[in-house]
Short mmCIF file of N, CA, C and O in Angstrom, two decimals:
data_model
loop_
_atom_site.label_atom_id
_atom_site.label_comp_id
_atom_site.label_asym_id
_atom_site.label_seq_id
_atom_site.Cartn_x
_atom_site.Cartn_y
_atom_site.Cartn_z
N UNK B 1 0.78 -1.36 0.14
CA UNK B 1 0.00 0.14 -0.12
C UNK B 1 1.13 1.32 0.32
O UNK B 1 1.67 1.78 1.00
N UNK B 2 0.63 2.18 -1.17
CA UNK B 2 1.50 3.34 -0.88
C UNK B 2 1.15 4.52 -0.24
O UNK B 2 -0.15 4.78 -0.13
N UNK B 3 1.89 4.90 0.92
CA UNK B 3 1.23 6.10 1.44
C UNK B 3 1.48 7.31 0.75
O UNK B 3 2.05 7.70 -0.12
N UNK B 4 0.49 8.52 0.82
CA UNK B 4 -0.02 9.57 0.22
C UNK B 4 0.75 10.47 0.97
O UNK B 4 0.12 11.02 2.78
N UNK B 5 1.56 11.49 0.89
CA UNK B 5 2.79 12.37 1.53
C UNK B 5 1.53 13.55 2.16
O UNK B 5 0.86 13.62 0.86
N UNK B 6 1.27 14.36 2.84
CA UNK B 6 0.32 15.09 2.83
C UNK B 6 1.14 16.61 3.34
O UNK B 6 2.39 16.46 4.28
N UNK B 7 0.91 17.13 2.70
CA UNK B 7 1.95 18.93 3.00
C UNK B 7 1.70 19.35 4.87
O UNK B 7 1.32 19.34 5.16
N UNK B 8 3.36 19.28 4.47
CA UNK B 8 3.68 19.84 6.09
C UNK B 8 3.56 21.57 6.52
O UNK B 8 4.22 21.85 5.13
N UNK B 9 3.10 21.96 6.76
CA UNK B 9 3.27 23.31 7.15
C UNK B 9 2.80 24.07 5.59
O UNK B 9 3.78 25.29 5.41
N UNK B 10 1.74 23.87 5.00
CA UNK B 10 1.88 23.96 3.47
C UNK B 10 2.86 23.90 2.65
O UNK B 10 2.65 24.42 1.26
N UNK B 11 3.64 23.21 2.64
CA UNK B 11 4.80 22.74 1.98
C UNK B 11 4.16 21.30 0.58
O UNK B 11 3.41 20.44 1.53
N UNK B 12 4.73 21.67 -0.41
CA UNK B 12 4.07 20.34 -1.19
C UNK B 12 5.17 19.32 -1.36
O UNK B 12 6.03 19.56 -1.74
N UNK B 13 5.09 17.92 -0.94
CA UNK B 13 6.08 17.15 -1.46
C UNK B 13 6.60 16.89 -2.81
O UNK B 13 6.22 17.52 -3.43
N UNK B 14 8.06 16.79 -2.58
CA UNK B 14 8.62 16.90 -3.47
C UNK B 14 8.62 15.44 -4.29
O UNK B 14 8.62 14.40 -3.71
N UNK B 15 8.49 15.44 -5.70
CA UNK B 15 8.74 13.61 -6.30
C UNK B 15 9.99 13.63 -6.62
O UNK B 15 10.97 14.06 -6.76
N UNK B 16 10.27 12.11 -5.91
CA UNK B 16 11.32 11.43 -6.92
C UNK B 16 11.29 10.95 -8.11
O UNK B 16 10.55 11.26 -8.52
N UNK B 17 12.84 10.52 -8.64
CA UNK B 17 12.52 10.43 -9.90
C UNK B 17 11.25 9.22 -10.38
O UNK B 17 10.79 8.77 -11.32
N UNK B 18 11.49 7.97 -9.58
CA UNK B 18 10.34 7.15 -9.82
C UNK B 18 8.86 7.73 -9.71
O UNK B 18 8.11 7.52 -10.36
N UNK B 19 8.25 8.55 -8.51
CA UNK B 19 7.51 8.96 -8.97
C UNK B 19 7.13 10.08 -10.25
O UNK B 19 5.87 9.65 -10.33
N UNK B 20 8.00 10.98 -10.22
CA UNK B 20 8.03 11.51 -11.57
C UNK B 20 7.75 10.28 -12.92
O UNK B 20 6.89 10.43 -13.80
N UNK B 21 8.48 9.07 -13.05
CA UNK B 21 8.29 8.42 -14.22
C UNK B 21 6.94 7.62 -14.10
O UNK B 21 6.52 7.73 -15.32
N UNK B 22 6.49 7.68 -12.85
CA UNK B 22 5.39 7.15 -12.97
C UNK B 22 3.92 7.93 -12.89
O UNK B 22 3.11 7.31 -13.94
N UNK B 23 3.82 9.08 -12.98
CA UNK B 23 3.70 10.19 -13.08
C UNK B 23 3.48 10.22 -14.74
O UNK B 23 2.29 10.57 -15.10
N UNK B 24 4.09 10.59 -15.61
CA UNK B 24 4.68 10.81 -16.81
C UNK B 24 3.69 9.37 -17.62
O UNK B 24 4.23 9.52 -18.81
N UNK B 25 3.84 8.51 -16.89
CA UNK B 25 3.90 7.14 -17.55
C UNK B 25 4.75 6.64 -18.40
O UNK B 25 4.97 6.15 -19.35
N UNK B 26 6.10 6.63 -17.88
CA UNK B 26 7.64 6.71 -19.06
C UNK B 26 8.47 5.82 -17.75
O UNK B 26 8.35 5.59 -16.68
N UNK B 27 9.06 4.61 -17.91
CA UNK B 27 10.42 4.09 -17.63
C UNK B 27 11.50 5.08 -16.80
O UNK B 27 11.81 6.29 -17.14
N UNK B 28 11.79 4.70 -15.46
CA UNK B 28 12.96 5.85 -14.86
C UNK B 28 13.99 5.48 -15.82
O UNK B 28 14.44 6.98 -15.89
N UNK B 29 14.74 4.61 -16.71
CA UNK B 29 15.67 4.89 -17.25
C UNK B 29 15.22 6.19 -18.35
O UNK B 29 16.42 6.78 -18.38
N UNK B 30 14.27 6.59 -18.53
CA UNK B 30 13.91 7.98 -19.70
C UNK B 30 14.22 9.06 -19.51
O UNK B 30 14.90 9.87 -19.64
N UNK B 31 13.78 8.84 -17.75
CA UNK B 31 14.00 10.25 -16.81
C UNK B 31 15.10 10.26 -16.56
O UNK B 31 16.08 11.39 -16.90
N UNK B 32 16.36 9.11 -16.48
CA UNK B 32 17.62 9.72 -16.49
C UNK B 32 18.34 10.09 -17.71
O UNK B 32 19.32 10.63 -17.93
N UNK B 33 17.88 9.39 -19.06
CA UNK B 33 18.23 9.47 -19.73
C UNK B 33 17.80 11.18 -20.12
O UNK B 33 18.74 11.90 -21.06
N UNK B 34 16.77 11.59 -20.07
CA UNK B 34 16.48 12.77 -20.13
C UNK B 34 17.27 13.65 -19.28
O UNK B 34 18.00 15.19 -19.93
N UNK B 35 17.89 13.79 -18.34
CA UNK B 35 18.63 14.50 -17.35
C UNK B 35 19.98 14.55 -18.28
O UNK B 35 20.65 15.73 -18.48
N UNK B 36 20.47 13.15 -18.17
CA UNK B 36 21.41 13.57 -19.30
C UNK B 36 21.87 14.42 -20.61
O UNK B 36 22.94 15.25 -20.84
N UNK B 37 20.43 14.53 -21.33
CA UNK B 37 20.26 15.14 -22.62
C UNK B 37 19.92 16.33 -22.25
O UNK B 37 20.28 17.09 -23.17
N UNK B 38 19.72 16.80 -20.80
CA UNK B 38 19.28 18.03 -20.78
C UNK B 38 17.93 18.32 -20.95
O UNK B 38 17.44 19.71 -21.30
N UNK B 39 16.96 17.65 -21.10
CA UNK B 39 15.68 17.44 -21.52
C UNK B 39 14.95 17.31 -19.82
O UNK B 39 15.77 16.86 -18.60
N UNK B 40 13.52 17.70 -20.19
CA UNK B 40 12.68 16.93 -19.00
C UNK B 40 12.65 17.89 -18.17
O UNK B 40 13.69 19.21 -18.41
N UNK B 41 11.81 18.11 -16.76
CA UNK B 41 11.57 18.79 -16.08
C UNK B 41 12.79 19.20 -15.32
O UNK B 41 13.97 18.44 -15.02
N UNK B 42 13.35 20.94 -14.95
CA UNK B 42 14.62 20.80 -13.76
C UNK B 42 14.49 20.06 -12.47
O UNK B 42 12.93 19.93 -12.04
N UNK B 43 15.61 19.64 -11.78
CA UNK B 43 15.72 19.20 -10.68
C UNK B 43 15.96 19.91 -9.30
O UNK B 43 16.58 21.23 -9.78
N UNK B 44 15.63 18.93 -8.16
CA UNK B 44 16.17 19.60 -6.91
C UNK B 44 17.43 18.94 -6.43
O UNK B 44 16.68 17.82 -5.93
N UNK B 45 18.59 19.21 -6.16
CA UNK B 45 19.41 18.35 -5.52
C UNK B 45 19.14 18.28 -4.06
O UNK B 45 18.62 19.77 -3.50
N UNK B 46 18.96 17.26 -3.17
CA UNK B 46 18.70 17.22 -1.99
C UNK B 46 19.86 16.32 -1.45
O UNK B 46 19.60 14.78 -2.06
N UNK B 47 21.00 16.89 -1.01
CA UNK B 47 21.90 15.77 -1.05
C UNK B 47 22.51 14.94 -2.36
O UNK B 47 22.67 16.23 -3.35
N UNK B 48 22.81 13.86 -2.70
CA UNK B 48 22.95 13.37 -3.82
C UNK B 48 21.58 12.78 -4.43
O UNK B 48 21.73 12.14 -5.55
N UNK B 49 20.68 13.09 -3.92
CA UNK B 49 19.23 12.94 -4.89
C UNK B 49 18.46 13.55 -5.22
O UNK B 49 18.83 15.05 -5.07
N UNK B 50 17.82 13.27 -6.21
CA UNK B 50 16.82 14.50 -7.74
C UNK B 50 15.65 14.69 -7.05
O UNK B 50 15.10 13.34 -7.24
N UNK B 51 15.00 15.53 -6.63
CA UNK B 51 13.61 15.52 -6.63
C UNK B 51 13.02 16.46 -7.48
O UNK B 51 13.99 17.40 -8.49
N UNK B 52 11.36 16.47 -7.60
CA UNK B 52 10.82 17.32 -8.64
C UNK B 52 9.98 18.13 -7.61
O UNK B 52 9.24 17.64 -7.28
N UNK B 53 9.81 19.49 -8.00
CA UNK B 53 8.84 20.30 -7.51
C UNK B 53 7.65 20.07 -8.56
O UNK B 53 7.60 19.91 -9.65
N UNK B 54 6.20 19.99 -8.07
CA UNK B 54 5.18 19.68 -8.87
C UNK B 54 5.18 21.34 -9.61
O UNK B 54 4.37 21.13 -10.97
N UNK B 55 5.21 22.26 -9.49
CA UNK B 55 5.22 23.57 -10.23
C UNK B 55 6.11 23.31 -12.01
O UNK B 55 5.96 23.74 -12.62
N UNK B 56 7.85 22.94 -10.83
CA UNK B 56 8.30 22.63 -12.44
C UNK B 56 8.12 21.22 -13.15
O UNK B 56 8.51 21.67 -14.63
N UNK B 57 7.20 20.56 -13.00
CA UNK B 57 6.84 19.38 -13.51
C UNK B 57 5.19 19.65 -14.20
O UNK B 57 5.85 19.34 -15.60
N UNK B 58 4.45 20.40 -13.74
CA UNK B 58 3.72 21.16 -14.46
C UNK B 58 3.98 22.13 -15.55
O UNK B 58 3.82 22.11 -16.61
N UNK B 59 5.32 22.80 -15.57
CA UNK B 59 5.55 23.97 -16.36
C UNK B 59 6.30 23.65 -17.46
O UNK B 59 6.05 23.29 -18.85
N UNK B 60 7.09 22.53 -17.19
CA UNK B 60 7.88 21.55 -18.13
C UNK B 60 6.69 20.81 -18.99
O UNK B 60 6.82 20.65 -20.08
N UNK B 61 5.44 20.57 -18.50
CA UNK B 61 4.53 19.57 -19.43
C UNK B 61 4.11 20.65 -20.13
O UNK B 61 3.65 20.48 -21.39
N UNK B 62 3.51 21.54 -19.65
CA UNK B 62 2.93 22.73 -20.16
C UNK B 62 3.61 23.21 -21.44
O UNK B 62 3.32 23.32 -22.70
N UNK B 63 5.12 23.13 -21.26
CA UNK B 63 6.12 23.93 -22.93
C UNK B 63 6.05 22.84 -23.48
O UNK B 63 6.45 22.47 -24.74
N UNK B 64 5.47 21.45 -23.60
CA UNK B 64 5.52 20.19 -24.18
C UNK B 64 4.25 20.03 -25.03
O UNK B 64 4.40 19.76 -26.29
N UNK B 65 3.58 20.80 -25.02
CA UNK B 65 2.09 21.14 -25.26
C UNK B 65 2.50 21.44 -26.92
O UNK B 65 2.83 22.21 -27.28
N UNK B 66 1.80 21.00 -28.06
CA UNK B 66 1.68 21.43 -29.65
C UNK B 66 1.26 22.46 -29.66
O UNK B 66 0.28 22.35 -29.15
N UNK B 67 1.55 23.05 -30.70
CA UNK B 67 0.75 24.23 -31.27
C UNK B 67 -0.53 23.80 -31.68
O UNK B 67 -1.35 24.00 -31.51
N UNK B 68 -0.44 22.70 -32.81
CA UNK B 68 -1.52 21.81 -33.10
C UNK B 68 -1.23 20.40 -33.37
O UNK B 68 0.13 20.11 -33.05
N UNK B 69 -1.97 19.45 -33.13
CA UNK B 69 -1.85 17.72 -33.41
C UNK B 69 -0.60 17.62 -34.76
O UNK B 69 -0.61 18.17 -35.77
N UNK B 70 0.54 17.28 -33.58
CA UNK B 70 1.46 16.95 -35.00
C UNK B 70 2.94 18.17 -34.79
O UNK B 70 3.50 17.81 -35.54
N UNK B 71 2.26 19.39 -34.60
CA UNK B 71 3.33 20.77 -34.65
C UNK B 71 4.03 20.70 -33.93
O UNK B 71 3.07 21.64 -32.54
N UNK B 72 5.05 20.46 -33.46
CA UNK B 72 6.11 20.71 -32.14
C UNK B 72 5.81 22.36 -31.95
O UNK B 72 5.88 23.24 -32.98
N UNK B 73 5.92 22.93 -30.50
CA UNK B 73 6.45 24.85 -30.25
C UNK B 73 7.67 24.53 -31.14
O UNK B 73 8.61 23.81 -31.04
N UNK B 74 7.72 25.85 -31.48
CA UNK B 74 9.02 26.46 -32.14
C UNK B 74 10.62 26.82 -31.13
O UNK B 74 9.96 26.36 -30.11
N UNK B 75 11.62 26.17 -31.43
CA UNK B 75 12.59 25.94 -31.13
C UNK B 75 12.66 24.53 -30.09
O UNK B 75 13.46 24.26 -28.91
N UNK B 76 11.25 23.34 -30.23
CA UNK B 76 12.37 22.16 -29.97
C UNK B 76 12.56 21.47 -30.08
O UNK B 76 12.82 21.41 -31.61
#
């Protein structure tokens, strides 16, 4: 059973690489590949771990949106 974290003091929990992969429906290896290639959402270093804020993930997803079906945004 997976435990859902509750925000402490108004803070939103950070997502792990595994959480992000599950959320996006991609393999964990894809997240690592994106990081090596400079793609994907920006991360936050917490010691030796990489975490992701909900705001950064949602902003990144919005930036991936096509202008029209099959037509990516300029500069992508």
